[in-house]
Short mmCIF file of C-alpha atoms in Angstrom, two decimals:
data_model
loop_
_atom_site.label_atom_id
_atom_site.label_comp_id
_atom_site.label_asym_id
_atom_site.label_seq_id
_atom_site.Cartn_x
_atom_site.Cartn_y
_atom_site.Cartn_z
CA MET A 1 35.76 62.08 6.75
CA PRO A 2 33.59 62.64 4.31
CA ALA A 3 33.90 66.75 2.62
CA TYR A 4 30.79 69.16 3.48
CA GLY A 5 29.69 71.19 0.70
CA PHE A 6 26.11 73.10 -0.14
CA HIS A 7 23.85 72.52 -2.53
CA ALA A 8 22.09 75.84 -4.09
CA SER A 9 18.83 75.34 -5.12
CA HIS A 10 18.08 76.44 -8.18
CA GLU A 11 14.31 75.85 -8.68
CA GLN A 12 13.64 77.80 -4.61
CA PHE A 13 15.56 80.99 -4.87
CA ARG A 14 16.06 83.21 -7.54
CA PRO A 15 20.34 83.05 -9.33
CA SER A 16 21.18 86.75 -7.05
CA GLU A 17 20.25 85.28 -4.15
CA LEU A 18 21.25 81.84 -5.18
CA LEU A 19 24.49 84.04 -5.23
CA ARG A 20 25.25 85.08 -2.09
CA LEU A 21 23.70 82.27 -0.46
CA VAL A 22 26.58 80.27 -1.76
CA THR A 23 29.38 83.11 -0.56
CA ALA A 24 27.88 83.31 2.68
CA ALA A 25 27.93 79.06 2.82
CA GLN A 26 31.54 79.57 2.04
CA ASP A 27 31.73 82.12 5.03
CA ALA A 28 30.04 79.39 7.57
CA GLY A 29 32.61 77.04 6.67
CA PHE A 30 31.50 74.71 3.75
CA ASP A 31 34.28 73.78 1.40
CA ARG A 32 32.40 73.11 -2.08
CA ALA A 33 29.06 73.81 -3.75
CA MET A 34 27.04 71.97 -6.30
CA CYS A 35 23.76 73.05 -8.23
CA SER A 36 20.65 70.72 -10.03
CA ASP A 37 20.30 72.36 -13.53
CA HIS A 38 16.25 72.29 -14.13
CA PHE A 39 14.17 74.49 -16.33
CA ALA A 40 11.16 73.77 -14.18
CA PRO A 41 10.80 73.34 -10.20
CA PHE A 42 9.77 70.52 -8.84
CA GLY A 43 6.48 72.42 -7.95
CA PRO A 44 4.54 75.87 -8.32
CA GLU A 45 5.72 76.41 -4.66
CA GLN A 46 9.35 76.70 -4.97
CA GLY A 47 8.64 79.17 -8.08
CA GLU A 48 12.14 79.67 -9.54
CA SER A 49 14.64 77.91 -12.03
CA GLY A 50 17.80 80.17 -12.64
CA PHE A 51 20.30 78.89 -15.91
CA ALA A 52 22.62 76.85 -14.08
CA TRP A 53 25.73 77.09 -17.08
CA SER A 54 26.03 81.44 -16.45
CA TRP A 55 25.05 80.74 -13.13
CA LEU A 56 28.07 78.67 -12.07
CA GLY A 57 30.21 80.83 -13.84
CA ALA A 58 29.33 83.83 -11.34
CA ALA A 59 29.22 81.40 -8.34
CA LEU A 60 33.07 80.41 -9.65
CA ALA A 61 34.56 83.42 -9.54
CA ARG A 62 32.68 84.70 -6.62
CA THR A 63 34.07 82.18 -4.48
CA GLU A 64 37.26 79.83 -3.90
CA LEU A 65 35.15 76.51 -3.79
CA PRO A 66 34.87 73.17 -5.81
CA PHE A 67 31.49 73.39 -7.41
CA GLY A 68 30.16 70.60 -9.49
CA VAL A 69 26.62 70.29 -11.38
CA VAL A 70 24.43 67.18 -12.51
CA ASN A 71 23.41 67.93 -16.18
CA ALA A 72 21.48 65.86 -18.91
CA PRO A 73 22.86 64.98 -21.84
CA GLY A 74 21.06 64.13 -25.01
CA GLN A 75 17.14 65.74 -25.49
CA ARG A 76 17.31 69.83 -24.18
CA TYR A 77 21.59 69.26 -24.26
CA HIS A 78 23.68 68.62 -27.00
CA PRO A 79 26.55 66.62 -25.73
CA ALA A 80 28.65 68.91 -27.79
CA ILE A 81 27.09 72.28 -25.93
CA VAL A 82 27.67 70.55 -22.52
CA ALA A 83 31.11 69.41 -23.23
CA GLN A 84 31.85 72.75 -24.18
CA ALA A 85 30.40 74.46 -20.96
CA ALA A 86 32.23 72.07 -19.25
CA ALA A 87 35.48 72.54 -21.03
CA THR A 88 35.15 76.39 -20.54
CA LEU A 89 34.27 76.21 -16.71
CA ALA A 90 37.49 73.92 -16.45
CA GLU A 91 39.99 76.09 -18.24
CA MET A 92 38.71 79.36 -15.96
CA PHE A 93 39.24 77.78 -12.74
CA PRO A 94 41.46 74.85 -12.79
CA GLY A 95 40.58 71.35 -10.56
CA ARG A 96 37.31 73.39 -9.47
CA PHE A 97 34.63 71.95 -11.59
CA TRP A 98 33.32 68.21 -11.87
CA LEU A 99 30.10 67.33 -14.04
CA ALA A 100 27.64 64.88 -13.35
CA VAL A 101 25.35 62.71 -15.69
CA GLY A 102 22.00 61.26 -15.85
CA SER A 103 19.26 59.92 -17.73
CA GLY A 104 17.18 63.27 -17.05
CA GLN A 105 13.45 63.92 -16.33
CA ALA A 106 10.52 64.31 -18.84
CA LEU A 107 10.11 67.61 -16.19
CA ASN A 108 12.76 68.94 -17.99
CA GLU A 109 13.12 67.63 -21.33
CA HIS A 110 9.86 67.54 -22.52
CA ILE A 111 10.35 71.75 -23.37
CA THR A 112 12.01 70.09 -26.49
CA GLY A 113 9.25 68.19 -27.80
CA GLU A 114 10.56 65.36 -28.64
CA ARG A 115 9.39 61.86 -27.91
CA TRP A 116 9.89 61.38 -23.78
CA PRO A 117 11.92 57.78 -24.47
CA SER A 118 12.03 55.09 -22.08
CA LYS A 119 14.51 53.82 -19.29
CA PRO A 120 16.32 52.14 -21.08
CA GLU A 121 16.48 54.16 -24.23
CA ARG A 122 17.31 56.83 -21.86
CA ASN A 123 20.59 55.19 -20.60
CA ALA A 124 21.86 54.01 -23.99
CA ARG A 125 21.59 57.66 -25.41
CA LEU A 126 23.36 58.64 -21.79
CA ARG A 127 25.95 55.90 -22.73
CA GLU A 128 26.22 57.89 -26.50
CA CYS A 129 26.72 61.32 -25.04
CA VAL A 130 29.48 60.55 -22.52
CA GLU A 131 31.41 58.43 -25.27
CA VAL A 132 31.57 62.06 -27.42
CA ILE A 133 31.25 64.76 -24.40
CA ARG A 134 34.92 62.29 -23.75
CA ALA A 135 36.08 62.03 -27.81
CA LEU A 136 35.49 65.89 -27.50
CA PHE A 137 37.69 66.83 -24.71
CA ALA A 138 40.59 64.50 -25.89
CA GLY A 139 40.73 67.40 -28.44
CA GLU A 140 39.15 64.79 -31.15
CA CYS A 141 37.09 65.69 -34.34
CA VAL A 142 33.67 63.91 -33.65
CA SER A 143 31.28 62.61 -35.73
CA HIS A 144 28.73 60.79 -34.99
CA ARG A 145 25.16 58.72 -35.15
CA GLY A 146 23.19 57.32 -33.33
CA LEU A 147 20.56 58.11 -30.83
CA VAL A 148 22.57 61.36 -30.86
CA THR A 149 23.70 62.95 -33.98
CA VAL A 150 27.00 64.74 -33.84
CA ASP A 151 28.87 66.27 -37.27
CA ARG A 152 32.52 67.36 -36.89
CA ALA A 153 32.81 69.00 -33.38
CA VAL A 154 35.81 70.14 -31.95
CA LEU A 155 36.23 71.76 -28.94
CA TRP A 156 38.83 75.16 -29.25
CA SER A 157 38.88 75.94 -25.92
CA ARG A 158 39.52 73.28 -23.76
CA PRO A 159 41.64 72.88 -20.25
CA ALA A 160 44.73 71.05 -19.37
CA GLU A 161 43.31 68.72 -17.63
CA PRO A 162 38.99 67.83 -18.38
CA PRO A 163 36.73 67.75 -15.15
CA PRO A 164 35.24 64.34 -14.32
CA LEU A 165 32.94 63.00 -15.01
CA TYR A 166 30.59 61.49 -12.58
CA ALA A 167 27.63 59.16 -12.79
CA ALA A 168 23.89 60.57 -11.48
CA ALA A 169 22.27 57.17 -10.32
CA VAL A 170 19.29 56.85 -7.67
CA THR A 171 18.75 52.94 -8.22
CA PRO A 172 21.66 50.37 -7.12
CA ALA A 173 20.53 49.10 -10.93
CA THR A 174 22.02 52.45 -12.58
CA ALA A 175 25.07 52.57 -10.40
CA GLY A 176 26.33 49.21 -11.19
CA TRP A 177 25.44 50.39 -15.39
CA ALA A 178 27.17 53.23 -14.95
CA ALA A 179 30.26 51.60 -13.20
CA SER A 180 31.70 51.10 -16.15
CA TRP A 181 32.03 54.10 -17.66
CA ALA A 182 32.38 56.96 -14.69
CA ASP A 183 34.65 58.63 -13.03
CA GLY A 184 32.59 58.97 -9.69
CA LEU A 185 29.22 58.50 -8.38
CA ILE A 186 26.65 60.55 -7.10
CA THR A 187 22.82 60.23 -5.61
CA ILE A 188 20.65 61.24 -3.02
CA ASN A 189 20.29 60.43 0.57
CA GLN A 190 17.38 57.17 1.26
CA PRO A 191 17.06 54.62 3.93
CA LEU A 192 20.65 54.08 4.55
CA PRO A 193 20.27 50.24 3.19
CA GLU A 194 19.19 51.64 0.11
CA VAL A 195 22.18 54.11 -0.05
CA ARG A 196 24.45 50.77 0.72
CA LYS A 197 22.35 49.06 -2.23
CA VAL A 198 23.88 52.37 -4.05
CA VAL A 199 27.11 52.34 -3.23
CA GLU A 200 27.80 48.56 -2.92
CA ALA A 201 26.72 48.06 -7.00
CA TYR A 202 29.13 50.96 -8.41
CA ARG A 203 32.03 49.76 -6.04
CA GLY A 204 30.80 45.64 -7.21
CA GLY A 205 30.62 46.70 -10.52
CA GLY A 206 34.40 48.39 -10.42
CA GLY A 207 33.51 52.24 -10.20
CA ARG A 208 36.29 54.06 -9.52
CA GLY A 209 36.62 57.59 -8.04
CA PRO A 210 35.12 59.52 -5.40
CA VAL A 211 30.94 59.13 -4.46
CA LEU A 212 28.89 61.57 -3.40
CA LEU A 213 26.07 61.91 -1.89
CA GLN A 214 23.23 64.28 -1.58
CA VAL A 215 21.24 65.36 1.70
CA HIS A 216 17.66 67.05 1.78
CA LEU A 217 17.64 67.82 4.53
CA SER A 218 14.45 70.17 7.16
CA TRP A 219 15.55 72.33 10.04
CA ALA A 220 14.37 74.41 12.10
CA THR A 221 14.51 75.68 15.52
CA ASP A 222 10.92 73.20 16.25
CA GLU A 223 10.29 70.03 14.79
CA GLN A 224 6.71 71.26 13.87
CA SER A 225 8.42 73.85 11.70
CA ALA A 226 11.39 71.54 10.33
CA LEU A 227 8.06 69.21 9.30
CA ARG A 228 5.70 71.67 7.69
CA GLN A 229 8.61 73.07 5.39
CA ALA A 230 9.73 69.86 4.21
CA HIS A 231 6.34 69.46 3.13
CA GLU A 232 5.64 72.82 1.85
CA GLN A 233 8.67 72.87 -0.48
CA TRP A 234 10.29 69.46 -1.23
CA ARG A 235 6.59 67.23 -1.41
CA THR A 236 6.57 67.52 -5.26
CA ALA A 237 10.39 66.12 -5.16
CA ILE A 238 9.80 62.22 -4.19
CA LEU A 239 7.74 61.14 -6.39
CA GLY A 240 10.52 58.58 -7.44
CA SER A 241 10.33 55.84 -10.56
CA ASP A 242 8.82 56.06 -13.93
CA ALA A 243 6.08 58.46 -12.75
CA GLY A 244 8.52 60.82 -11.03
CA TRP A 245 10.71 61.09 -14.39
CA ASP A 246 7.92 61.16 -16.49
CA LEU A 247 5.79 64.18 -15.18
CA ALA A 248 6.17 66.98 -16.81
CA LEU A 249 5.03 70.34 -15.22
CA PRO A 250 5.18 71.60 -11.75
CA GLU A 251 1.54 71.17 -11.86
CA ASP A 252 1.44 67.92 -12.04
CA LEU A 253 4.12 66.56 -9.64
CA ALA A 254 1.77 68.93 -7.35
CA GLU A 255 -1.31 66.89 -7.90
CA ALA A 256 0.59 63.33 -8.45
CA THR A 257 1.89 64.06 -4.53
CA ALA A 258 -1.19 66.00 -3.62
CA TYR A 259 -1.84 62.64 -1.21
CA VAL A 260 1.54 63.45 0.65
CA ARG A 261 0.88 63.45 4.03
CA ALA A 262 4.23 66.08 6.42
CA GLU A 263 4.96 62.95 8.35
CA ASP A 264 5.63 61.15 5.20
CA MET A 265 7.78 63.41 4.19
CA ARG A 266 10.03 61.62 7.23
CA GLU A 267 11.17 58.48 4.48
CA HIS A 268 12.60 61.71 1.73
CA VAL A 269 13.96 64.26 3.91
CA LEU A 270 16.29 64.17 7.19
CA ILE A 271 13.73 66.44 9.71
CA SER A 272 14.74 67.69 13.00
CA SER A 273 14.96 70.63 15.07
CA GLU A 274 18.02 69.37 16.75
CA PRO A 275 21.52 69.66 15.34
CA ALA A 276 22.72 66.76 17.07
CA ARG A 277 20.75 64.38 15.21
CA TYR A 278 21.65 65.37 11.53
CA ALA A 279 25.06 65.08 12.71
CA GLN A 280 24.76 61.54 13.83
CA TRP A 281 22.76 60.92 10.17
CA LEU A 282 25.49 62.37 8.75
CA HIS A 283 28.33 59.73 10.42
CA GLU A 284 25.94 57.20 9.22
CA TYR A 285 26.52 58.24 5.59
CA ALA A 286 29.88 58.22 5.72
CA GLU A 287 30.16 54.90 6.98
CA LEU A 288 28.71 53.72 4.29
CA GLY A 289 32.12 54.98 1.98
CA VAL A 290 30.75 58.43 1.13
CA ASP A 291 32.88 61.00 0.59
CA GLU A 292 31.33 64.27 -0.76
CA CYS A 293 28.19 65.05 1.25
CA TYR A 294 26.45 68.26 -0.09
CA LEU A 295 23.31 69.47 2.05
CA HIS A 296 20.56 70.62 0.71
CA HIS A 297 18.48 72.84 3.43
CA VAL A 298 14.49 72.86 1.84
CA GLY A 299 13.64 75.09 4.11
CA ARG A 300 13.58 79.06 2.84
CA ASP A 301 15.48 80.88 5.47
CA GLN A 302 18.84 79.49 4.26
CA ASP A 303 20.59 81.87 6.28
CA ALA A 304 19.24 80.36 9.80
CA PHE A 305 20.44 77.11 7.99
CA LEU A 306 23.86 78.43 7.93
CA ASP A 307 24.60 79.64 10.82
CA ALA A 308 23.30 76.88 13.17
CA PHE A 309 24.61 74.74 10.58
CA ALA A 310 28.59 76.79 11.15
CA ASN A 311 28.40 76.67 15.25
CA HIS A 312 26.70 73.31 16.11
CA ILE A 313 27.34 70.51 12.66
CA LEU A 314 30.14 71.16 11.09
CA PRO A 315 32.34 71.43 14.05
CA GLU A 316 30.77 68.60 15.30
CA LEU A 317 31.47 66.75 11.80
CA ARG A 318 35.01 67.99 11.56
#
């Protein structure tokens, strides 16, 4: 049976409110949590984007939950800084922090003013960052020159055990590529056949460790409200392919998704007013070999979502 976690969406809530919500999620029965690491929201309607690493320290101290974050080292973040941040959290909260890394999105990385690389180059840069981070976790003095540059870096404060380093992947190709170096995989909900392909590519490539799934959902007491809030709040986040990774501003994503109809959201977000439907969907994902599910309610009323899932969904899943 998978573990069920709460996804804390920095794009949609002020950091102080998000801290309250994650403590409420713990009280509601969620047994873990994760958060995004963005510099900007996907769209202007979301309206927030707090600094994940500051918030994670407060959230780990405030709750007893394990936490993770999806990060993109190599441009906005130097890999040595990512390693230092992750090592500090892992030392302060042993066994409760994981780090997932991906190749990034121009929405967040363009702020450095550097050229935005192609996907193959971003993957190569990510692989170098992974090697640097692992060496720093191991206590080595690291110098490296390639797509990233490191000069005699040493982590002076390290945990007894380094945090697991997962790969973030949306496509089977990326999942298969990551299988050789990752301690686990995190992906997002897609139609079941697509998630199956991602999981099979990772496992088939020799991928070890747990498979994590971030599930975007929109619950409300009536179907039309659930559909409307999915369209209003998460339309700008559904772009995959190179278009989604290469657009730089929230306004660009809003323009690119102006054509998206409310009904189109059903391909990207689980939408229903029926609690039993969510239990069915999540059981189906579990059967694909998913070890941890992180539920992201894309609507604004998080308290109603937590109450509904605490009373109707989590007991059914368990």
